[in-house]
Structures are given as C-alpha cells and as structure tokens.
Tab-separated table of C-alpha atoms (C1' of nucleotides) in Angstrom:
chain	number	residue	atom	x	y	z
A	1	MET	CA	-173.473	44.331	-43.218
A	2	LYS	CA	-170.956	42.172	-41.172
A	3	LEU	CA	-170.446	42.064	-37.506
A	4	PRO	CA	-166.713	42.066	-36.482
A	5	VAL	CA	-165.457	38.538	-35.611
A	6	SER	CA	-165.051	39.770	-32.330
A	7	THR	CA	-168.408	39.796	-31.793
A	8	GLU	CA	-168.607	36.043	-31.508
A	9	TRP	CA	-165.649	35.817	-29.004
A	10	LEU	CA	-166.961	38.168	-26.592
A	11	LEU	CA	-170.733	36.439	-26.589
A	12	HIS	CA	-168.800	33.228	-25.928
A	13	CYS	CA	-166.292	34.958	-23.340
A	14	ALA	CA	-169.159	36.584	-21.467
A	15	THR	CA	-170.896	33.207	-21.253
A	16	SER	CA	-167.614	31.680	-19.623
A	17	LEU	CA	-167.423	34.714	-17.172
A	18	ALA	CA	-171.048	33.932	-16.323
A	19	GLN	CA	-170.096	30.441	-15.413
A	20	LEU	CA	-167.386	31.676	-12.787
A	21	LYS	CA	-168.455	31.669	-8.833
A	22	PRO	CA	-169.192	35.060	-7.897
A	23	GLY	CA	-166.095	37.069	-7.344
A	24	ASP	CA	-163.958	35.050	-9.438
A	25	THR	CA	-162.367	36.329	-12.571
A	26	ALA	CA	-160.698	35.234	-15.636
A	27	SER	CA	-157.885	36.926	-17.147
A	28	ALA	CA	-157.580	37.998	-20.880
A	29	ALA	CA	-154.821	35.548	-21.124
A	30	GLN	CA	-156.915	32.805	-19.855
A	31	LEU	CA	-159.757	33.581	-22.018
A	32	ALA	CA	-157.633	33.652	-25.148
A	33	GLN	CA	-156.052	30.019	-24.430
A	34	TYR	CA	-159.425	28.758	-23.729
A	35	TYR	CA	-160.735	29.623	-27.238
A	36	ASP	CA	-157.409	29.728	-28.768
A	37	LEU	CA	-157.652	33.759	-29.983
A	38	PRO	CA	-155.081	36.330	-30.170
A	39	ALA	CA	-154.761	37.392	-26.567
A	40	ALA	CA	-154.028	41.047	-27.278
A	41	TYR	CA	-156.534	41.635	-29.876
A	42	LEU	CA	-159.304	39.971	-27.169
A	43	ALA	CA	-157.942	42.155	-24.359
A	44	LYS	CA	-158.719	45.220	-26.489
A	45	GLN	CA	-162.148	44.210	-27.239
A	46	LEU	CA	-162.846	43.231	-23.658
A	47	GLN	CA	-162.247	46.714	-22.798
A	48	ALA	CA	-165.083	47.753	-24.868
A	49	LEU	CA	-167.191	45.651	-22.715
A	50	VAL	CA	-165.695	47.147	-19.591
A	51	ARG	CA	-166.458	50.836	-20.953
A	52	ALA	CA	-170.168	49.641	-21.602
A	53	GLY	CA	-170.681	48.588	-17.911
A	54	VAL	CA	-171.047	44.887	-18.704
A	55	LEU	CA	-167.761	43.609	-17.369
A	56	SER	CA	-165.660	45.087	-14.791
A	57	ALA	CA	-162.006	44.801	-14.731
A	58	THR	CA	-159.292	44.133	-11.902
A	59	THR	CA	-155.601	44.657	-12.476
A	60	GLY	CA	-152.918	43.006	-10.733
A	61	PRO	CA	-152.218	39.345	-9.906
A	62	ARG	CA	-155.347	37.296	-9.704
A	63	GLY	CA	-157.022	39.937	-11.333
A	64	GLY	CA	-158.934	39.678	-14.524
A	65	PHE	CA	-162.629	40.494	-15.913
A	66	ARG	CA	-165.746	39.429	-14.267
A	67	LEU	CA	-169.610	40.349	-15.028
A	68	ALA	CA	-170.348	43.779	-13.534
A	69	ARG	CA	-174.053	42.665	-13.236
A	70	PRO	CA	-175.958	39.349	-12.567
A	71	ALA	CA	-176.125	37.239	-15.537
A	72	SER	CA	-179.817	37.613	-15.643
A	73	GLU	CA	-179.529	41.430	-16.196
A	74	ILE	CA	-177.279	40.922	-19.046
A	75	THR	CA	-178.812	40.639	-22.569
A	76	LEU	CA	-177.094	39.528	-25.928
A	77	LEU	CA	-178.190	42.973	-27.214
A	78	GLN	CA	-175.808	44.670	-24.708
A	79	ILE	CA	-172.888	42.566	-25.507
A	80	VAL	CA	-173.418	43.176	-29.226
A	81	GLU	CA	-173.775	47.069	-28.984
A	82	ALA	CA	-170.823	47.231	-26.707
A	83	VAL	CA	-169.036	45.750	-29.534
A	84	ASP	CA	-170.328	47.005	-32.837
A	85	GLY	CA	-171.792	50.292	-31.358
A	86	THR	CA	-175.444	51.189	-31.018
A	87	SER	CA	-175.953	52.939	-34.247
A	88	SER	CA	-178.398	51.752	-36.973
A	89	PRO	CA	-176.925	49.652	-39.868
A	90	TYR	CA	-178.898	52.007	-42.356
A	91	GLU	CA	-178.080	55.884	-41.967
A	92	CYS	CA	-180.608	58.068	-43.959
A	93	ARG	CA	-178.506	60.845	-45.628
A	94	GLU	CA	-181.900	62.414	-46.777
A	95	ILE	CA	-180.999	61.975	-50.356
A	96	ARG	CA	-184.500	62.771	-51.037
A	97	GLN	CA	-183.662	66.519	-50.403
A	98	GLN	CA	-180.740	66.459	-52.975
A	99	GLY	CA	-180.445	66.722	-56.888
A	100	ARG	CA	-183.012	67.386	-59.542
A	101	GLY	CA	-186.077	65.687	-57.704
A	102	ALA	CA	-185.115	67.375	-54.539
A	103	LEU	CA	-188.278	67.716	-52.331
A	104	SER	CA	-188.834	71.197	-50.441
A	105	PRO	CA	-188.115	71.400	-46.892
A	106	ASP	CA	-191.877	71.626	-46.359
A	107	GLU	CA	-192.205	67.995	-47.597
A	108	CYS	CA	-189.848	66.681	-45.382
A	109	ARG	CA	-191.720	67.364	-42.386
A	110	ASN	CA	-192.225	63.722	-41.623
A	111	PRO	CA	-189.376	61.534	-41.755
A	112	CYS	CA	-188.492	59.210	-45.084
A	113	ILE	CA	-190.772	56.393	-45.222
A	114	LEU	CA	-187.970	54.252	-46.109
A	115	ALA	CA	-185.877	55.173	-43.404
A	116	GLU	CA	-188.802	54.503	-41.054
A	117	LYS	CA	-189.152	51.111	-42.353
A	118	MET	CA	-185.545	50.339	-42.156
A	119	ALA	CA	-185.304	51.548	-38.559
A	120	GLU	CA	-188.363	49.273	-37.892
A	121	ALA	CA	-186.480	46.320	-38.808
A	122	HIS	CA	-183.238	47.075	-36.797
A	123	GLU	CA	-185.655	47.620	-33.839
A	124	ALA	CA	-187.201	44.123	-34.464
A	125	TRP	CA	-183.571	42.805	-34.408
A	126	ARG	CA	-182.653	44.940	-31.238
A	127	LEU	CA	-185.831	43.452	-29.667
A	128	SER	CA	-184.814	39.870	-30.315
A	129	LEU	CA	-181.555	40.206	-29.030
A	130	ALA	CA	-182.844	41.835	-25.931
A	131	ALA	CA	-184.964	39.210	-24.950
A	132	THR	CA	-182.490	36.642	-24.123
A	133	SER	CA	-180.048	37.060	-21.295
A	134	LEU	CA	-176.708	35.342	-20.507
A	135	ALA	CA	-178.703	33.641	-17.377
A	136	GLU	CA	-180.951	31.917	-20.192
A	137	ILE	CA	-177.997	30.770	-21.947
A	138	ILE	CA	-176.328	29.335	-19.102
A	139	ALA	CA	-179.753	27.537	-18.344
A	140	ALA	CA	-179.495	25.661	-21.746
A	141	LEU	CA	-176.402	24.159	-21.225
A	142	PRO	CA	-175.984	20.771	-19.300
A	143	PRO	CA	-175.242	21.033	-15.810
A	144	SER	CA	-171.967	19.754	-15.842
A	145	ALA	CA	-170.815	22.659	-18.084
A	146	PRO	CA	-170.004	25.286	-15.326
A	147	PRO	CA	-167.489	23.150	-13.103
A	148	ARG	CA	-165.754	21.783	-16.429
A	149	THR	CA	-165.636	25.378	-17.836
A	150	ARG	CA	-164.141	26.701	-14.488
A	151	ARG	CA	-161.277	23.951	-14.642
A	152	ARG	CA	-160.161	24.537	-18.010
A	153	LEU	CA	-160.192	28.289	-17.689
A	154	THR	CA	-157.895	28.254	-14.999
A	155	GLY	CA	-155.647	25.809	-16.560
A	156	ALA	CA	-155.895	22.855	-14.019
A	157	PRO	CA	-155.479	19.407	-15.968
B	1	MET	CA	-172.525	46.266	-38.719
B	2	LYS	CA	-173.170	48.760	-41.544
B	3	LEU	CA	-175.105	48.764	-44.579
B	4	PRO	CA	-173.140	50.350	-47.789
B	5	VAL	CA	-174.372	53.733	-48.378
B	6	SER	CA	-175.621	52.747	-51.878
B	7	THR	CA	-178.458	50.959	-50.033
B	8	GLU	CA	-180.019	54.274	-49.552
B	9	TRP	CA	-179.629	54.925	-52.915
B	10	LEU	CA	-181.345	51.961	-54.388
B	11	LEU	CA	-184.143	52.005	-51.931
B	12	HIS	CA	-184.959	55.472	-53.077
B	13	CYS	CA	-183.981	54.716	-57.042
B	14	ALA	CA	-186.343	51.576	-56.830
B	15	THR	CA	-189.275	53.759	-55.314
B	16	SER	CA	-188.717	56.130	-58.273
B	17	LEU	CA	-188.559	53.386	-60.905
B	18	ALA	CA	-191.954	52.024	-59.498
B	19	GLN	CA	-193.489	55.416	-60.060
B	20	LEU	CA	-192.826	55.283	-63.929
B	21	LYS	CA	-195.613	54.091	-66.182
B	22	PRO	CA	-195.376	50.470	-67.096
B	23	GLY	CA	-192.549	49.847	-69.801
B	24	ASP	CA	-190.952	52.996	-69.375
B	25	THR	CA	-187.108	52.900	-68.420
B	26	ALA	CA	-184.673	55.447	-66.615
B	27	SER	CA	-181.208	55.297	-67.217
B	28	ALA	CA	-178.355	55.347	-64.309
B	29	ALA	CA	-177.756	58.763	-65.797
B	30	GLN	CA	-181.068	60.258	-64.984
B	31	LEU	CA	-181.376	58.696	-61.585
B	32	ALA	CA	-177.966	59.854	-60.721
B	33	GLN	CA	-179.220	63.433	-61.718
B	34	TYR	CA	-182.246	63.012	-59.677
B	35	TYR	CA	-180.328	62.402	-56.302
B	36	ASP	CA	-177.351	64.121	-57.002
B	37	LEU	CA	-175.157	60.955	-56.866
B	38	PRO	CA	-172.164	59.610	-58.626
B	39	ALA	CA	-173.469	58.304	-61.793
B	40	ALA	CA	-170.533	55.393	-62.418
B	41	TYR	CA	-171.002	54.183	-59.122
B	42	LEU	CA	-174.782	53.987	-59.183
B	43	ALA	CA	-174.798	52.159	-62.411
B	44	LYS	CA	-172.543	49.649	-60.828
B	45	GLN	CA	-174.786	48.997	-57.931
B	46	LEU	CA	-178.091	48.993	-60.161
B	47	GLN	CA	-176.340	46.192	-61.934
B	48	ALA	CA	-176.279	43.923	-58.575
B	49	LEU	CA	-180.154	44.530	-58.734
B	50	VAL	CA	-180.180	43.406	-62.317
B	51	ARG	CA	-178.520	40.167	-61.172
B	52	ALA	CA	-180.821	39.609	-58.274
B	53	GLY	CA	-183.733	39.942	-60.855
B	54	VAL	CA	-185.408	42.926	-59.231
B	55	LEU	CA	-184.789	45.183	-62.164
B	56	SER	CA	-184.131	44.673	-65.706
B	57	ALA	CA	-181.957	46.750	-68.138
B	58	THR	CA	-182.403	47.488	-71.613
B	59	THR	CA	-179.155	48.834	-73.624
B	60	GLY	CA	-179.171	51.316	-76.656
B	61	PRO	CA	-180.810	54.692	-76.677
B	62	ARG	CA	-184.038	55.108	-74.977
B	63	GLY	CA	-182.811	52.012	-72.861
B	64	GLY	CA	-182.414	52.288	-68.827
B	65	PHE	CA	-183.654	50.257	-65.679
B	66	ARG	CA	-187.145	49.298	-65.018
B	67	LEU	CA	-188.836	46.761	-62.581
B	68	ALA	CA	-188.508	43.218	-63.540
B	69	ARG	CA	-191.576	42.634	-61.327
B	70	PRO	CA	-194.889	44.236	-60.335
B	71	ALA	CA	-194.128	46.629	-57.346
B	72	SER	CA	-196.417	44.652	-55.092
B	73	GLU	CA	-194.064	41.813	-55.575
B	74	ILE	CA	-190.834	43.472	-54.696
B	75	THR	CA	-190.083	43.932	-51.076
B	76	LEU	CA	-187.603	45.872	-49.223
B	77	LEU	CA	-185.647	42.797	-48.282
B	78	GLN	CA	-185.134	41.811	-51.710
B	79	ILE	CA	-183.583	45.106	-52.622
B	80	VAL	CA	-181.360	45.090	-49.468
B	81	GLU	CA	-179.969	41.778	-49.934
B	82	ALA	CA	-179.337	42.325	-53.607
B	83	VAL	CA	-176.999	44.913	-52.694
B	84	ASP	CA	-175.428	43.844	-49.565
B	85	GLY	CA	-175.707	39.926	-50.048
B	86	THR	CA	-177.567	37.344	-48.175
B	87	SER	CA	-175.457	36.131	-45.574
B	88	SER	CA	-176.168	36.824	-41.867
B	89	PRO	CA	-173.938	39.374	-40.126
B	90	TYR	CA	-172.940	37.049	-37.607
B	91	GLU	CA	-170.767	34.122	-38.466
B	92	CYS	CA	-170.358	31.363	-36.237
B	93	ARG	CA	-166.691	30.010	-36.536
B	94	GLU	CA	-167.244	27.551	-34.089
B	95	ILE	CA	-164.656	28.661	-31.693
B	96	ARG	CA	-166.184	26.539	-28.894
B	97	GLN	CA	-164.424	23.710	-30.636
B	98	GLN	CA	-161.044	25.320	-30.576
B	99	GLY	CA	-158.747	25.900	-27.657
B	100	ARG	CA	-158.280	24.438	-24.375
B	101	GLY	CA	-161.809	24.304	-23.752
B	102	ALA	CA	-162.732	22.642	-27.123
B	103	LEU	CA	-165.604	20.480	-26.776
B	104	SER	CA	-165.811	17.160	-28.395
B	105	PRO	CA	-167.667	16.631	-31.565
B	106	ASP	CA	-170.286	14.693	-29.961
B	107	GLU	CA	-170.920	17.687	-27.850
B	108	CYS	CA	-171.377	19.912	-30.862
B	109	ARG	CA	-174.195	17.747	-32.569
B	110	ASN	CA	-176.486	20.199	-31.931
B	111	PRO	CA	-175.779	23.943	-33.206
B	112	CYS	CA	-174.323	26.514	-30.862
B	113	ILE	CA	-176.978	28.318	-28.748
B	114	LEU	CA	-175.431	31.803	-29.140
B	115	ALA	CA	-175.303	31.103	-32.898
B	116	GLU	CA	-179.106	30.039	-32.972
B	117	LYS	CA	-180.050	33.497	-31.010
B	118	MET	CA	-178.080	35.585	-33.388
B	119	ALA	CA	-179.861	33.616	-36.494
B	120	GLU	CA	-183.310	34.404	-34.919
B	121	ALA	CA	-182.439	38.041	-34.666
B	122	HIS	CA	-181.400	38.141	-38.244
B	123	GLU	CA	-184.531	36.327	-39.391
B	124	ALA	CA	-186.738	38.746	-37.326
B	125	TRP	CA	-184.939	41.403	-39.255
B	126	ARG	CA	-185.559	39.836	-42.440
B	127	LEU	CA	-189.406	39.391	-41.693
B	128	SER	CA	-189.816	42.893	-40.863
B	129	LEU	CA	-188.325	44.026	-44.245
B	130	ALA	CA	-189.918	41.554	-46.386
B	131	ALA	CA	-193.504	42.495	-44.819
B	132	THR	CA	-193.248	45.966	-46.960
B	133	SER	CA	-193.535	45.911	-50.686
B	134	LEU	CA	-192.515	48.869	-52.987
B	135	ALA	CA	-196.281	49.001	-53.769
B	136	GLU	CA	-196.988	49.913	-50.058
B	137	ILE	CA	-194.299	52.486	-50.220
B	138	ILE	CA	-195.719	54.146	-53.246
B	139	ALA	CA	-199.346	54.048	-51.430
B	140	ALA	CA	-197.860	56.052	-48.618
B	141	LEU	CA	-196.741	58.879	-50.879
B	142	PRO	CA	-199.290	62.012	-51.995
B	143	PRO	CA	-200.955	61.193	-54.966
B	144	SER	CA	-199.072	64.264	-56.708
B	145	ALA	CA	-195.795	62.476	-56.319
B	146	PRO	CA	-195.717	59.764	-59.414
B	147	PRO	CA	-196.188	62.324	-62.068
B	148	ARG	CA	-193.844	64.775	-60.476
B	149	THR	CA	-191.329	61.996	-60.289
B	150	ARG	CA	-191.591	61.040	-63.794
B	151	ARG	CA	-191.179	64.741	-65.051
B	152	ARG	CA	-188.206	65.252	-62.921
B	153	LEU	CA	-186.733	62.100	-63.853
B	154	THR	CA	-186.948	62.599	-67.591
B	155	GLY	CA	-185.366	66.445	-67.301
B	156	ALA	CA	-188.400	68.184	-68.458
B	157	PRO	CA	-188.477	71.598	-66.858
C	1	DG	C1'	-145.591	35.268	16.447
C	2	DT	C1'	-146.854	39.803	14.418
C	3	DT	C1'	-146.088	43.849	11.900
C	4	DC	C1'	-144.316	46.589	8.259
C	5	DG	C1'	-141.668	47.778	3.841
C	6	DG	C1'	-140.067	46.589	-0.600
C	7	DG	C1'	-139.585	43.933	-4.490
C	8	DT	C1'	-141.915	41.554	-8.012
C	9	DA	C1'	-144.558	39.497	-11.178
C	10	DC	C1'	-148.867	40.037	-13.024
C	11	DT	C1'	-152.677	42.684	-14.648
C	12	DC	C1'	-155.227	45.990	-18.044
C	13	DG	C1'	-154.791	50.157	-20.963
C	14	DG	C1'	-153.796	52.879	-24.739
C	15	DA	C1'	-151.026	53.892	-29.208
C	16	DT	C1'	-148.988	52.025	-33.263
C	17	DA	C1'	-148.794	49.160	-37.907
C	18	DG	C1'	-151.113	45.892	-41.598
C	19	DA	C1'	-155.225	43.932	-44.589
C	20	DA	C1'	-159.877	43.456	-46.497
C	21	DG	C1'	-164.008	45.421	-48.433
C	22	DG	C1'	-166.800	49.494	-49.603
C	23	DT	C1'	-166.207	53.716	-52.631
C	24	DG	C1'	-165.376	55.909	-56.633
C	25	DT	C1'	-163.688	56.360	-61.536
C	26	DC	C1'	-162.235	55.116	-66.045
C	27	DC	C1'	-162.959	53.162	-70.702
C	28	DG	C1'	-164.871	49.201	-73.801
C	29	DA	C1'	-168.796	46.072	-76.220
C	30	DG	C1'	-173.183	45.965	-77.634
C	31	DT	C1'	-177.814	47.902	-79.172
C	32	DG	C1'	-181.398	50.267	-80.950
C	33	DA	C1'	-182.650	54.300	-83.049
C	34	DA	C1'	-182.481	58.383	-86.384
C	35	DT	C1'	-180.635	59.554	-91.287
C	36	DG	C1'	-179.892	59.666	-95.661
C	37	DA	C1'	-179.881	57.718	-100.090
C	38	DG	C1'	-182.120	54.971	-103.381
C	39	DG	C1'	-186.400	52.526	-105.651
D	1	DC	C1'	-193.871	58.017	-100.589
D	2	DC	C1'	-191.726	53.953	-99.017
D	3	DT	C1'	-187.639	50.570	-97.788
D	4	DC	C1'	-183.339	49.746	-96.463
D	5	DA	C1'	-178.440	49.829	-95.255
D	6	DT	C1'	-175.716	52.645	-92.675
D	7	DT	C1'	-173.904	55.740	-89.124
D	8	DC	C1'	-174.214	57.065	-84.888
D	9	DA	C1'	-174.810	58.440	-80.216
D	10	DC	C1'	-176.437	56.357	-76.155
D	11	DT	C1'	-176.882	52.405	-72.777
D	12	DC	C1'	-175.051	48.884	-69.919
D	13	DG	C1'	-170.972	46.053	-68.178
D	14	DG	C1'	-166.734	45.071	-66.321
D	15	DA	C1'	-161.778	46.216	-64.883
D	16	DC	C1'	-158.771	49.246	-62.114
D	17	DA	C1'	-157.035	52.756	-57.865
D	18	DC	C1'	-158.362	55.215	-53.249
D	19	DC	C1'	-159.472	55.148	-48.476
D	20	DT	C1'	-162.036	54.058	-44.132
D	21	DT	C1'	-162.773	50.323	-40.958
D	22	DC	C1'	-161.793	45.974	-38.674
D	23	DT	C1'	-157.811	43.094	-37.517
D	24	DA	C1'	-153.601	42.353	-34.968
D	25	DT	C1'	-149.525	43.594	-32.170
D	26	DC	C1'	-146.535	45.990	-28.923
D	27	DC	C1'	-144.912	48.319	-24.848
D	28	DG	C1'	-145.903	51.098	-20.899
D	29	DA	C1'	-148.824	52.290	-15.961
D	30	DG	C1'	-150.826	50.486	-12.285
D	31	DT	C1'	-151.905	47.149	-8.551
D	32	DA	C1'	-152.263	43.228	-5.485
D	33	DC	C1'	-149.557	39.810	-3.476
D	34	DC	C1'	-145.403	37.378	-1.772
D	35	DC	C1'	-141.237	37.589	0.977
D	36	DG	C1'	-138.113	39.033	4.137
D	37	DA	C1'	-136.515	41.596	8.196
D	38	DA	C1'	-137.207	44.094	12.108
D	39	DC	C1'	-139.866	44.295	16.465
DNA sequence: GTTCGGGTACTCGGATAGAAGGTGTCCGAGTGAATGAGG
DNA sequence: CCTCATTCACTCGGACACCTTCTATCCGAGTACCCGAAC
C-alpha cells in the first residue's frame, strides 16, 4: 500500500496556492521551481486536481492554477483522493464463493465480515483526512509565511 | 494506494486456520484448493506471515501451517502488515527543504504539518484494524462453520 | 488620444516511452512418517 | 511381536520471468496580453 510520490507534491502545492491573494495564479513551472520538481509531470498531476474540482486552471500569459474554492472548504482528503482515486485499497473479490470451500449464495447474503472490517478502517482513514482543511494548515504556519511564499513563487529576489 | 490481492487471501486463510483444532495444520496446497488460488504464490505469501510470527510452519508429511498464537491475540492489523509491510503509505521526502522556496533547517525543527496529518490518518487506520482479533471474526460466524471448514480443508467429502 | 487588428509568447492538456513492484511459476533442501526386514 | 534402519513422499523455502501501474518526458492546441498602425 503506497501512495504516489506526487501526493506530497500536490499537498504542498495546494498549500502554496492557498497562500496566494484571491484571484492570483501560479503556473506549473513556478510551482515546480519552488519545490524543485519535474515540471511536466507536476503539470500532469495538477490536471487531476482540476478534474476533481479542487483547482481551476487558466491558460495564456499570466495564467496558471488557483484554488477553485475557499481554502476552508478544501480538505486533505479531497486532494489525496484526487491524486490517488477514491477506491478502497482493499478490494473484496469474494474468494469465499470460490474453490472447494465455496459458500452457497444464500450464505453470502450479508457481506464478508473481513471486507466490512477493512472498509471500516478505510473509512476511519478518510474521516481523519477529511477533518483537516487547507485553511487549518495555513493557520498553523507562522504569519510571515504567506508573503514569503508569494515572493518566492513569483521569482522575485 | 492499493493493497496486494494476496491480502484478502491471507485474511481468509488465517480465519480458516483459526477454525482448526489446536495442533492441527493445513498445507498451502489445501488452502489453495479451498479458495481456488495459485498454490505456489499463496505459499510464498504464507511465508511472510511466518516471518512476522503470526503463523508457524511445519515441514514434512502431515505438516503445514498453524496459528503461532491464540486467535484472540492475532489482530487483523498484524496480518495486513505482515503482507504489505509496516511502512506508512505517505512518505515525507521533505520537499519543503528543496527548490527556490526551501525553508531553512532551523524552520524545519518541527516536522511538516502535512506529514503529521497524514501520519495521524494512518494511525487511525491502524487502530481500527488492531481493534479486531481473529477470535472476534470467528465468533461472528455461524456455529456450524468451523466443523464444515475443517471437513472441506482436509478434502473429506 | 483612442480604437482596432495582428502577432507573439506563454499557458494548459493529452499522447507517448521507461522503471519499479506485485503477480505468477518453477525447482531444490529438509523432514517426518510409513515400510520392510531382522531379532 | 517388537525394534530399527531405510526409503519415500510430502512439506516449506528461496530464486527466476511477466505484467500492470507509477514516473517521467515530449509536443500540440488554445488564449490573453502586447505592440503597432490607423482613425
């Protein structure tokens, strides 16, 4: 069970975008320089956040990415699931219905207990991530962080 | 983020082994037939549970696998982590210290907040899985299940 | 001075190769039990 | 009938290919801005 490395990238990028002034954008190239990441691949992953409705993209000069909604309404879960998908890591393939020990369809009316327990754990994970919004992450940073982030993102010395 | 398919196999196999009479064993071939799984690969994964101390293996005729401890002391988490490893799915590579926006080592004295939140979610997942033991899984089955499982595992008609 | 048109440079977006880890398979080393002969 | 050495079949354990997914890269389509000329 491994999350893509790009998960970290996008969590940090979203945090950076949340520190911009409303209406401002940052391009994929700027974000890539800010964190020293492969620009093309980062752009590809940012598109996933656009498709998920977390970011909105503008083309052309002075274009780039910005948050599609207020930072207080974007949770860590939404970002992670935009990158990695929403499916559960445990996929029940109903092996209890196969082989010599196969259960009758009648005995499988209620779902597999093991699958239920795994789903509960996944739900606990999701709830934990959904409990934190980007706004709370920003609030935990020192007050000097946002201006500095803006400065360094735009490339100003 | 995807768990190996073999996770389901081993959760079910451990459940089956927990239904044996104390001291009895089941071979990898028997378990594979019971669930219609590739026997060689299942054996390879069962070894992982042996290395983790969840199962114990006996070679030679009438040998096989059995629980290394009482079912009440084996949690779902121990089985899952034996298969998939104990590392967190989110790996913080400290990209905040790289690139144009790199933070000074002094500002990185306390760990990255995002990494902390991701670790909290993983811990919630682990706690949820650790809360259920194999004994509780068995207790939820109908009383007729264990004898039937034993019969079908050994190949008796 | 204002307005309009074209050019340009910059942006995202999707289609295309390479690498890592899970999946599946194979064969060898070791062991405990069953067997047969001998006492 | 009991004992013991031998054989054997069965078990696990580790080493070797294949395939899906993540990683990385490239180039094309579209667009907002900037500049120049005309009014």
